[in-house]
Coordinates of C-alpha atoms in Angstrom, one line a residue:
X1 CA 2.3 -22.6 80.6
X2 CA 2.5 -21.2 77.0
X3 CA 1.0 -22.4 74.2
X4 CA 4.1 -23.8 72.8
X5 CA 4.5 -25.9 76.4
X6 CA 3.7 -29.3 76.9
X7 CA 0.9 -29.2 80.0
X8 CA 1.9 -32.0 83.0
X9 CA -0.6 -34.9 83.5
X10 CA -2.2 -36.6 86.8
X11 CA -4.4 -39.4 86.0
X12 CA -5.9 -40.6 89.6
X13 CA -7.2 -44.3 89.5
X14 CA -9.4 -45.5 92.1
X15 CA -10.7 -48.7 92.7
X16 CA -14.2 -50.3 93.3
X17 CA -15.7 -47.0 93.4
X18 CA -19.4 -46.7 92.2
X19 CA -20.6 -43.4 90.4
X20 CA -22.9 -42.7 92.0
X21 CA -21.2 -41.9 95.1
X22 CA -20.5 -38.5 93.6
X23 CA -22.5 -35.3 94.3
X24 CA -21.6 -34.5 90.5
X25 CA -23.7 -37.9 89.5
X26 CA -26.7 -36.7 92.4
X27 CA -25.8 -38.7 95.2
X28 CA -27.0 -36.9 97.9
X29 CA -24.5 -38.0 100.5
X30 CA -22.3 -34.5 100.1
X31 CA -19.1 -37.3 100.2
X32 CA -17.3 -35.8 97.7
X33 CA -17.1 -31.5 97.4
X34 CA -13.5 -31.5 95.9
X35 CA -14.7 -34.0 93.3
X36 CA -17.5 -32.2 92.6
X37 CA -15.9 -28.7 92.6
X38 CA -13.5 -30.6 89.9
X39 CA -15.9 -31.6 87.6
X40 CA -17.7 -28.4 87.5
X41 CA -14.7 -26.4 86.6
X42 CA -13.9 -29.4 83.9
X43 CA -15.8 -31.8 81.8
X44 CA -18.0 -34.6 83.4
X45 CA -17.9 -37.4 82.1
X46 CA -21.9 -38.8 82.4
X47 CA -21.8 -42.0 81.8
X48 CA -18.5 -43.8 81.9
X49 CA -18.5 -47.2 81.8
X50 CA -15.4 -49.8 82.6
X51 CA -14.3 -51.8 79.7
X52 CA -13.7 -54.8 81.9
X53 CA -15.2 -54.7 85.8
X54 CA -12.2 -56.4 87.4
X55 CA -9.2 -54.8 88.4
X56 CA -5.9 -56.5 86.7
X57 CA -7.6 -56.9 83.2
X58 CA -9.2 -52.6 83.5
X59 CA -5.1 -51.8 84.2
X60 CA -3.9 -52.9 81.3
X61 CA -6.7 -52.0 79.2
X62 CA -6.3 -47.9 80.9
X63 CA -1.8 -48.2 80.3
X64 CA -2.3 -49.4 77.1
X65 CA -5.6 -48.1 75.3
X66 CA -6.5 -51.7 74.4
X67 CA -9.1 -54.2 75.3
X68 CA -8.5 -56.8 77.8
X69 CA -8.1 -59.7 75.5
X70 CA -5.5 -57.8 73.0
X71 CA -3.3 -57.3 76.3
X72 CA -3.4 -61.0 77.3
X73 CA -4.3 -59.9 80.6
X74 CA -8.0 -60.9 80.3
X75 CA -8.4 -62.0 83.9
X76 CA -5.9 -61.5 87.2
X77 CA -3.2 -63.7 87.8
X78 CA -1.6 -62.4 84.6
X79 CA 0.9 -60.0 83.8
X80 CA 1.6 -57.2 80.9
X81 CA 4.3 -58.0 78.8
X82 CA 7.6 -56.4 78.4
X83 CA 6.7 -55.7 74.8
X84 CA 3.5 -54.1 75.7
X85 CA 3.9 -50.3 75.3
X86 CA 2.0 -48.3 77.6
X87 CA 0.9 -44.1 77.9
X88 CA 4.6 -44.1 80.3
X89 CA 6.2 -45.0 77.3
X90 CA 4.3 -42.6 74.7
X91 CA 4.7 -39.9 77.5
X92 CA 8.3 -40.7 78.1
X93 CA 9.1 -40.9 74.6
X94 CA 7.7 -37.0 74.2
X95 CA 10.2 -35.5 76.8
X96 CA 8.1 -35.9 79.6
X97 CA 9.0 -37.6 83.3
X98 CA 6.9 -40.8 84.2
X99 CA 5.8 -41.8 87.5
X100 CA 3.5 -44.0 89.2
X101 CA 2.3 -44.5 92.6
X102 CA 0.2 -46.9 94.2
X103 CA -1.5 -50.2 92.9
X104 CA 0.1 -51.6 89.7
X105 CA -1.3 -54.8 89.7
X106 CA 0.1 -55.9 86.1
X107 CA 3.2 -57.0 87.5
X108 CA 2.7 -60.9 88.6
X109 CA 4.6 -60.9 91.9
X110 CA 1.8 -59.8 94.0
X111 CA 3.5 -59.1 97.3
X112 CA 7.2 -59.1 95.7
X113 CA 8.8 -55.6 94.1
X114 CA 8.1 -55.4 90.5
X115 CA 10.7 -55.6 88.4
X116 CA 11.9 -52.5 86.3
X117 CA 11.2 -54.5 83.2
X118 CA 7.4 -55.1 84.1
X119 CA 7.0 -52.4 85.5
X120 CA 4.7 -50.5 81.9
X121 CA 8.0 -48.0 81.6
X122 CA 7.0 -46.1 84.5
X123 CA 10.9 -45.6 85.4
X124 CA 11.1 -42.2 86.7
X125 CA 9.4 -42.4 89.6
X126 CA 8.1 -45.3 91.2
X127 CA 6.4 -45.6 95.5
X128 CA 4.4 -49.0 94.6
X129 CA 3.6 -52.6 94.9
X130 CA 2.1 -55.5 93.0
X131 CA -1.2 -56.2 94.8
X132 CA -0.8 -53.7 97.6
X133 CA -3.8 -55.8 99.7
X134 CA -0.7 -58.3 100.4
X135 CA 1.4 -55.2 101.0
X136 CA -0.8 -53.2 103.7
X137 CA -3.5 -53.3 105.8
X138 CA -5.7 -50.2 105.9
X139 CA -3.6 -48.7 108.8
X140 CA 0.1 -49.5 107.7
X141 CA 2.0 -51.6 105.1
X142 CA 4.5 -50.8 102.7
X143 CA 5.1 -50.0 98.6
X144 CA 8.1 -50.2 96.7
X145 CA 10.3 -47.9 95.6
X146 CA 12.7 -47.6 92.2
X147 CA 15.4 -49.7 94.0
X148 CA 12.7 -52.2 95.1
X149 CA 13.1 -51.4 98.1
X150 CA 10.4 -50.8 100.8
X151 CA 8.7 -47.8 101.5
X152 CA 6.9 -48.2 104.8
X153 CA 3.7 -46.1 106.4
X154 CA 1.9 -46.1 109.2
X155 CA -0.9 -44.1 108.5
X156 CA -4.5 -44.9 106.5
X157 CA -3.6 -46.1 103.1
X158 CA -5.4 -43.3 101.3
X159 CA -3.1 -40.8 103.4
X160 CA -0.3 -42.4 102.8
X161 CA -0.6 -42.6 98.5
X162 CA -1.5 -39.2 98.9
X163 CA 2.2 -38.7 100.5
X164 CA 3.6 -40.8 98.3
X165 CA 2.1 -39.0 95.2
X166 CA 3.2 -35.4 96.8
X167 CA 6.8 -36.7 97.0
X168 CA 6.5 -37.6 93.2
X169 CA 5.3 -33.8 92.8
X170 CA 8.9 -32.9 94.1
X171 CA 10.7 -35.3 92.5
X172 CA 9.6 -35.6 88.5
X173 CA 10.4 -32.7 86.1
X174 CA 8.2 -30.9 83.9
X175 CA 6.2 -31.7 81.9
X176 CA 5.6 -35.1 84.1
X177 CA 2.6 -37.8 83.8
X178 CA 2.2 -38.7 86.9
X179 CA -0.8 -42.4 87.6
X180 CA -2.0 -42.4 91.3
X181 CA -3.5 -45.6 91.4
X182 CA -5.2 -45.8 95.2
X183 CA -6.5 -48.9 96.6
X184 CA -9.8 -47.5 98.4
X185 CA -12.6 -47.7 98.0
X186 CA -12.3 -51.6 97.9
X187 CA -12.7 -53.6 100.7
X188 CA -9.5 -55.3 102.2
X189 CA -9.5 -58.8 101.0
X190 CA -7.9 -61.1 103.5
X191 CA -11.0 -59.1 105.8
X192 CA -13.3 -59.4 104.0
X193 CA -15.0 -56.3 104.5
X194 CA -14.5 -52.6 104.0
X195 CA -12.7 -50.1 106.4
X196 CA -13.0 -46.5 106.4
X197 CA -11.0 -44.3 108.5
X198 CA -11.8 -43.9 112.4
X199 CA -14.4 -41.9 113.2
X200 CA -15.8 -41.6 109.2
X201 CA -17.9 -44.9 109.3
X202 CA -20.0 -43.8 112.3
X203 CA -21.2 -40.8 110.6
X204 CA -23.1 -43.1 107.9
X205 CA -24.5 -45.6 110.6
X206 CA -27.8 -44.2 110.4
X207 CA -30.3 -44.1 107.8
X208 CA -27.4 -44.0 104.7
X209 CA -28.3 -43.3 100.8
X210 CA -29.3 -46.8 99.7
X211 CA -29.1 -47.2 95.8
X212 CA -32.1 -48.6 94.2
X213 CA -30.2 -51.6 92.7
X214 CA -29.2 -52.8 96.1
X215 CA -32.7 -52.5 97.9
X216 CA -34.4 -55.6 99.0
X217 CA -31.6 -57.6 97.8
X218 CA -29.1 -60.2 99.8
X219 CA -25.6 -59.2 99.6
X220 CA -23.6 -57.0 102.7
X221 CA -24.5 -53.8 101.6
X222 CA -26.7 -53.2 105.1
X223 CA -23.6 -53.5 107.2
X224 CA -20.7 -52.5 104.8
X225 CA -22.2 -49.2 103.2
X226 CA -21.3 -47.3 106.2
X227 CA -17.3 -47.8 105.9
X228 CA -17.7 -47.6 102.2
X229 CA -19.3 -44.0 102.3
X230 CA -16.7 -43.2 104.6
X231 CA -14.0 -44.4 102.4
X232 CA -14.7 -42.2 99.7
X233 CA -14.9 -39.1 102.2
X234 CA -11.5 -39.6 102.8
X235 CA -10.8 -40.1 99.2
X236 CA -12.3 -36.7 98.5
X237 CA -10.4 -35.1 100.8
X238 CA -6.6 -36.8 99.7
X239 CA -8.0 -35.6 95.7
X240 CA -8.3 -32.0 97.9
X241 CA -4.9 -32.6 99.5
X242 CA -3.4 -33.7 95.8
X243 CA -4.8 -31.2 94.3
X244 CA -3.2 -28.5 97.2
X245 CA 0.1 -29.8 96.6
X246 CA -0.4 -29.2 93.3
X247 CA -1.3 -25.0 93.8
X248 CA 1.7 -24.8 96.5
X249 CA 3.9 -26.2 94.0
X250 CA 2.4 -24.0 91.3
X251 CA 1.5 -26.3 89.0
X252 CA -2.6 -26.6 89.2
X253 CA -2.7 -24.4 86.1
X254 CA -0.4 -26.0 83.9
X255 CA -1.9 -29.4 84.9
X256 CA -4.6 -31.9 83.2
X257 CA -6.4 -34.1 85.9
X258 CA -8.3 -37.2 84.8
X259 CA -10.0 -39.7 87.9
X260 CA -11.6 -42.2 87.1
X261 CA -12.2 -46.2 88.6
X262 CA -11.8 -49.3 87.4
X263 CA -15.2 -51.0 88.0
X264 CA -17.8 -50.2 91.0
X265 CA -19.4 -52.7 93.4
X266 CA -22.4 -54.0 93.6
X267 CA -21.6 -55.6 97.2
X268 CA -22.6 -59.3 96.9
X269 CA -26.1 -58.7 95.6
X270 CA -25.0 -60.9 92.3
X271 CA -24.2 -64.2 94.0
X272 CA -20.8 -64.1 95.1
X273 CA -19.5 -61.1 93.9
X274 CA -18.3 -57.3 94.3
X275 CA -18.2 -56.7 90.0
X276 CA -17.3 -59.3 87.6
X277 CA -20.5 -58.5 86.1
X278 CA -21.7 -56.5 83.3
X279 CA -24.6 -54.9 85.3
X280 CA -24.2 -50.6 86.3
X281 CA -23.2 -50.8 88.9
X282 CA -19.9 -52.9 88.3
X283 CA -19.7 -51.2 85.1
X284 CA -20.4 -47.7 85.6
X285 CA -17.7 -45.8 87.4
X286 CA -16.8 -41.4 88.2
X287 CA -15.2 -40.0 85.0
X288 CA -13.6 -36.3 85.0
X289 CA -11.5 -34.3 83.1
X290 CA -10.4 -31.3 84.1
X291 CA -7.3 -28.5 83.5
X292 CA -6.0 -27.3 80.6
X293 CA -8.5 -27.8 77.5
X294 CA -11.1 -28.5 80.0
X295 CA -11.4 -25.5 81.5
X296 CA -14.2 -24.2 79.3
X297 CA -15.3 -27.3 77.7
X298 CA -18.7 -29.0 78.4
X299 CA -19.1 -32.2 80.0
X300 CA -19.9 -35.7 77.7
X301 CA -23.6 -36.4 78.0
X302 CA -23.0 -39.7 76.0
X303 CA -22.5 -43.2 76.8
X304 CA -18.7 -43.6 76.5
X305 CA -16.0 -46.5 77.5
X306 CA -12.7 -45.6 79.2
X307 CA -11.1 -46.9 76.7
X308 CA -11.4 -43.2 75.7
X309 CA -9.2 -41.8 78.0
X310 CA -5.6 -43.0 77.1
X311 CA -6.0 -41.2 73.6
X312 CA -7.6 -38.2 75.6
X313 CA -4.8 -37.7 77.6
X314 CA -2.6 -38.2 74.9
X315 CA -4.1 -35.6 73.0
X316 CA -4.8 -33.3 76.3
X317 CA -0.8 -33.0 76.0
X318 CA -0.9 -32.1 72.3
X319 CA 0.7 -36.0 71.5
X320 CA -0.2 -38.2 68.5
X321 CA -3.2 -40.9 69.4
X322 CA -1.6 -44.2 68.0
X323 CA -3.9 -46.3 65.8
X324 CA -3.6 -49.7 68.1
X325 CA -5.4 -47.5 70.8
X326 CA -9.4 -48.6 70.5
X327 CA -10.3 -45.2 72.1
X328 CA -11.5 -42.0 70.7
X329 CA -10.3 -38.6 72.1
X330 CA -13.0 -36.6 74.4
X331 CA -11.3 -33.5 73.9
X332 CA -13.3 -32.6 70.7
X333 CA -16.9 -33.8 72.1
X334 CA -16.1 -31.4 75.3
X335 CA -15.3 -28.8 73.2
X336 CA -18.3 -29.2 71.3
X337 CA -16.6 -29.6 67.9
X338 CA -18.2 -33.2 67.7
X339 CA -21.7 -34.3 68.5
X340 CA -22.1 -35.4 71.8
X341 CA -24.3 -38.7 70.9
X342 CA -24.9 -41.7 69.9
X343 CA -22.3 -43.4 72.3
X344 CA -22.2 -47.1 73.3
X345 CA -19.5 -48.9 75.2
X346 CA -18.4 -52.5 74.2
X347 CA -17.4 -55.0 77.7
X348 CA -15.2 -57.8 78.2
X349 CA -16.4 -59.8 81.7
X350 CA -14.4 -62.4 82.7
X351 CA -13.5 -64.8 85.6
X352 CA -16.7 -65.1 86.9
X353 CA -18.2 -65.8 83.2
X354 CA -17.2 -65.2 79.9
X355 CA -18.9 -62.9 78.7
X356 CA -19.5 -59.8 77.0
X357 CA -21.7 -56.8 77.1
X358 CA -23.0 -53.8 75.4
X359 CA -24.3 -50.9 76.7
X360 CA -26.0 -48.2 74.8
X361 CA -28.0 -44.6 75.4
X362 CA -31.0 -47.1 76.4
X363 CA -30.2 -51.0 76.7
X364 CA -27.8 -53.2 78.5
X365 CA -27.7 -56.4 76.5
X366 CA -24.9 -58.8 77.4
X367 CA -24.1 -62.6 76.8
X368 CA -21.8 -65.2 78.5
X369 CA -20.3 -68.7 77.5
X370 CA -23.3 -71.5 78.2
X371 CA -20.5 -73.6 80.5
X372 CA -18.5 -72.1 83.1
X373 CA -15.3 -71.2 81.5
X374 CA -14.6 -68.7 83.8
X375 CA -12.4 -69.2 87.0
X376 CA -15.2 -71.4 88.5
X377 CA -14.5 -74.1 85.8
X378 CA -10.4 -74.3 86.3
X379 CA -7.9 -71.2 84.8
X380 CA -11.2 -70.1 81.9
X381 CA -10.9 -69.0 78.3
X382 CA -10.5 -65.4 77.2
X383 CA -12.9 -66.1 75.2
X384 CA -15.7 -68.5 73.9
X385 CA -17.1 -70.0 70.3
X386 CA -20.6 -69.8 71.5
X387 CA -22.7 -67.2 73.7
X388 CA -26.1 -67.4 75.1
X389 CA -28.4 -64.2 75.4
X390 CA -28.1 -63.5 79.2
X391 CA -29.3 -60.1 80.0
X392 CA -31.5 -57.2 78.4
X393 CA -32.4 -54.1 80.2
X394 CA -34.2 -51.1 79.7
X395 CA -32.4 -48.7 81.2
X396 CA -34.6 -45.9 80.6
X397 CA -37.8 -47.8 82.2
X398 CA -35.2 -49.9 84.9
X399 CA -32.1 -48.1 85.7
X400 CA -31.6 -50.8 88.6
X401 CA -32.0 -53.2 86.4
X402 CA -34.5 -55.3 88.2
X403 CA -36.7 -56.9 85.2
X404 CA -34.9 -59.1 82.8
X405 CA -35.9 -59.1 79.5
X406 CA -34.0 -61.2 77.4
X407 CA -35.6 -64.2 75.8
X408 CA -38.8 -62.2 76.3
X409 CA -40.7 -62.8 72.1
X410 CA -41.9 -59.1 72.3
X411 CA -37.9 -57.9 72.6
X412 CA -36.6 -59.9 69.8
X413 CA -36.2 -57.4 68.0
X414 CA -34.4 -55.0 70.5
X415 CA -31.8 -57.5 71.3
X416 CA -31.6 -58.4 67.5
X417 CA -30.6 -55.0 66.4
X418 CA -28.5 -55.3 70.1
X419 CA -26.5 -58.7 69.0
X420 CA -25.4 -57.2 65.4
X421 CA -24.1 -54.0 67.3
X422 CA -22.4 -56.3 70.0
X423 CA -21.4 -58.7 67.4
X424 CA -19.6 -56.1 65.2
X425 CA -17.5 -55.1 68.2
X426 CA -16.4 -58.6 68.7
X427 CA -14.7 -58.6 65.2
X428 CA -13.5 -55.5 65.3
X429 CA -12.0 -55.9 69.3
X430 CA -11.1 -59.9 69.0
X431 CA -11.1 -60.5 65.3
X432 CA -14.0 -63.3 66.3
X433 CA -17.0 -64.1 64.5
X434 CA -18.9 -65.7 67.3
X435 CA -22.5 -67.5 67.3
X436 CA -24.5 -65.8 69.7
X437 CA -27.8 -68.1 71.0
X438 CA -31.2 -66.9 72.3
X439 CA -31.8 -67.4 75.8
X440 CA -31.9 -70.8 77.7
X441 CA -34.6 -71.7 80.0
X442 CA -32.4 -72.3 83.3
X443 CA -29.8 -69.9 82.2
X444 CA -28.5 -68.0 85.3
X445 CA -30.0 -65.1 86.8
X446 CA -28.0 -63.4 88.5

C-alpha cells in the first residue's frame, strides 16, 4: 500500500461479549491470545462503552454513526430504512467494494432473506441472514447469499462466518470494507442457554474467573459461564484464522481491523435479563483498532462511546467524517495529537425501560421513564417526557456497582452536576428538553 492508496477495512462485530473476557482488559482466563496480540500491536480502546446495550438498536447506531432514536430503530422489531445511509454506502461511494457477513439484524424479516433494498448498501458481497438464531443452531443452519438464496453449513457457527468471511476475502476487490458480524458469544435463544464448541466448555468447569459484579448474585452465571468462556476461545481463534487469511492473501498490511461488540451480558443477575441495562457490564464491551495508522499509535485511556468508530474508520481510510455522524474520530487521540481525557459516553436503554445513561471517567448516573414504557407495557416509547433518578455509581470506589447511590442527600450534588451533563446530551442527541426527577422511594432496583 502507498500513501496515495486507499487501505482495505474489516470491522469484526461480535455479540454479547463482555470486556472483560479479554487478556488485554486483565482477564486472567488466557481466552483470547490473537485478541490480545491485536491490540498490542494497535490501539486499545480502554473503555468502550455501547451506545445502546441491545442488539438491533447498537446495528444501526455502528452502520450509520447515529444514535438509536435518530435511526428509528430504538428497540428490535424494527427495521433501517431505505433512505438511511450507512458506512457501505460512504465506503461504496469512495471506490471501494462492500461486503457483509453474518448477523444483520436491521432487516425486519428475521428468518426470511433480506431484501437488496434493506439490506444498508452492502451489495457487493453479501453470506447473511436477518436474525441468524432463526437461521442456525450452533452446529448447522444457513445465511443468505446476494441472490437470497441459502447458504448452508454444518459446522459451529463461529467456523462457519469465519468461512464465509474468507470467501468474501476472495471475492471483493481492493480497497474493500468488509462487516463480520458473528453471532457468539450470545446464547442461542430458542435454548435458552449458551453453547460453546465440544470439548471447550469442559475446560472451564472447574473453578472459572468469576467477575465481581456477578458474585453472590441470582442469575445463571454458575452454570452458563463455562460454555460462555469457551465461546470466546473459539472466537479468538476464527479472529486468528481471519486474520491468516488475511497474510496468505497478502493483505494484513494494507488492512485496518476494528472488533468490537454490541453490548456484554450480565447473565440474568438484573431480573430478567442478559443487557437491556445501563450497568458495565451490558455497557462495556472489547474495543480495538489496529493496521494502518494504528500501528504506532497509543491506545485511548478515556471513557469513549462507539459511536466513535464509524467516523474512525472513515477517516482510518483517509474519507470525509459527515456532520450527521455523532462520533468523533480516534485516530487523532491514538496518535497523541489530542488529549486523551475527559471522555464520557451518552446511552440510550430501551425495551426493558426507557431510559438513559451517562457514564463518565468516575460515575455511572442513569434515569428511566417512572411507568413501564418499555416492551413490558405493550410496543414502548423511544422516548419519555419525564425521568426518575435511577442509578449513581462510583465507579472508582464500586466498579461492580454494588451500592446505589442515587437519591442519597450527601450525592446531590454529584448527580446534579451528572443530570446537566446527561441533560445536555438529550438536546443535543433527541432535540428533547426532558424533566428529570429525584429518586422515588420504591423505584426499582435492579
Amino acid at each position: 500500500m502507498t500513501s496515495e492508496t486507499p487501505p482495505n477495512v474489516l470491522a469484526v462485530l461480535t455479540d454479547q461479549q463482555r470486556w472483560d473476557t479479554l487478556g488485554a482488559y486483565d482477564s486472567p482466563m488466557d481466552l483470547t491470545p490473537t485478541l490480545d496480540r491485536l491490540a498490542q500491536r494497535g490501539t486499545l480502546v480502554e473503555r468502550a462503552i455501547s451506545p445502546q446495550p441491545v442488539c438491533r438498536p447498537f446495528r444501526a447506531a455502528f452502520h450509520t454513526g447515529q444514535f438509536a432514536t435518530e435511526t428509528g430503530v430504538w428497540r428490535e422489531g424494527l427495521e433501517l430504512g431505505e433512505d438511511r445511509t450507512t458506512l457501505a454506502h460512504r465506503f461504496a461511494e469512495a471506490g471501494y467494494d462492500v461486503g457483509f457477513v453474518g448477523s444483520w439484524h436491521l432487516g425486519g424479516t428475521f428468518d426470511e432473506p433480506v431484501p437488496t433494498e434493506n439490506r444498508g448498501g452492502y451489495d457487493d458481497f453479501w453470506r447473511a441472514a436477518d436474525v441468524p438464531e432463526f437461521t442456525s443452531k450452533p452446529y448447522e443452519g444457513h445465511l443468505y447469499d446476494e441472490a437470497g438464496e441459502r447458504v448452508s453449513f454444518e459446522k459451529y457457527r463461529t467456523d462457519a462466518f469465519t468461512d464465509f468471511a474468507a470467501t468474501a476475502l476472495d471475492s471483493l476487490s481492493e480497497p474493500f470494507f468488509l462487516v463480520v458480524a458473528y453471532l457468539e458469544p450470545h446464547h442461542q435463544n430458542d435454548m435458552w442457554t449458551f453453547v460453546a464448541p465440544d470439548g471447550y466448555a469442559e475446560r472451564y468447569e472447574t473453578d472459572p474467573y468469576v467477575p465481581a459484579d456477578l458474585e453472590n448474585r441470582p442469575g445463571d452465571w454458575f452454570r452458563e459461564l463455562p460454555d460462555y468462556y469457551g465461546m470466546v476461545e473459539r472466537l479468538d481463534e476464527s479472529i486468528g484464522d481471519l486474520l491468516g487469511a488475511l497474510e496468505t492473501r497478502g493483505l494484513r498490511g494494507d488492512t485496518v481491523v476494528s472488533y468490537t461488540s454490541d453490548h456484554g451480558c450480565h447473565f440474568r443477575t438484573r431480573p430478567g435479563e442478559y443487557k437491556r441495562t445501563p450497568h458495565e457490564s451490558a455497557v462495556r464491551v472489547p474495543g480495538i483498532l489496529a493496521g494502518p495508522g494504528f500501528e504506532e499509535a497509543g491506545d485511548v485511556g478515556r471513557v469513549t462511546s462507539l459511536i466513535d468508530f464509524p467516523p474512525t474508520l472513515l477517516d482510518a481510510a483517509g474519507l470525509p467524517v459527515p456532520a450527521e455522524m455523532h462520533g468523533d474520530s480516534l485516530l487523532p487521540v491514538a496518535r497523541g495529537e489530542e488529549p486523551d481525557e475527559d471522555g464520557d459516553a451518552f446511552v440510550q436503554v430501551s425495551e426493558s425501560q426507557v431510559g438513559r445513561a451517562l457514564r463518565t471517567d468516575r460515575w455511572k448516573y442513569a434515569v428511566a421513564a417512572p411507568k413501564q414504557t418499555g416492551w413490558r407495557g405493550g410496543n414502548g416509547q423511544p422516548a419519555s417526557d419525564t425521568y426518575v433518578e435511577r442509578y449513581l455509581f462510583d465507579l472508582h470506589k464500586d466498579p461492580a456497582e454494588q451500592v446505589n447511590l442515587a437519591g442519597r442527600p450527601n450525592y446531590r450534588d454529584v448527580s446534579d452536576r451528572l443530570k446537566k451533563r446527561l441533560l445536555q446530551y438529550i438536546a443535543d442527541v433527541e432535540g428533547a428538553d426532558p424533566t428529570i426527577k429525584p429518586r422515588e422511594r420504591g423505584f426499582p432496583e435492579y
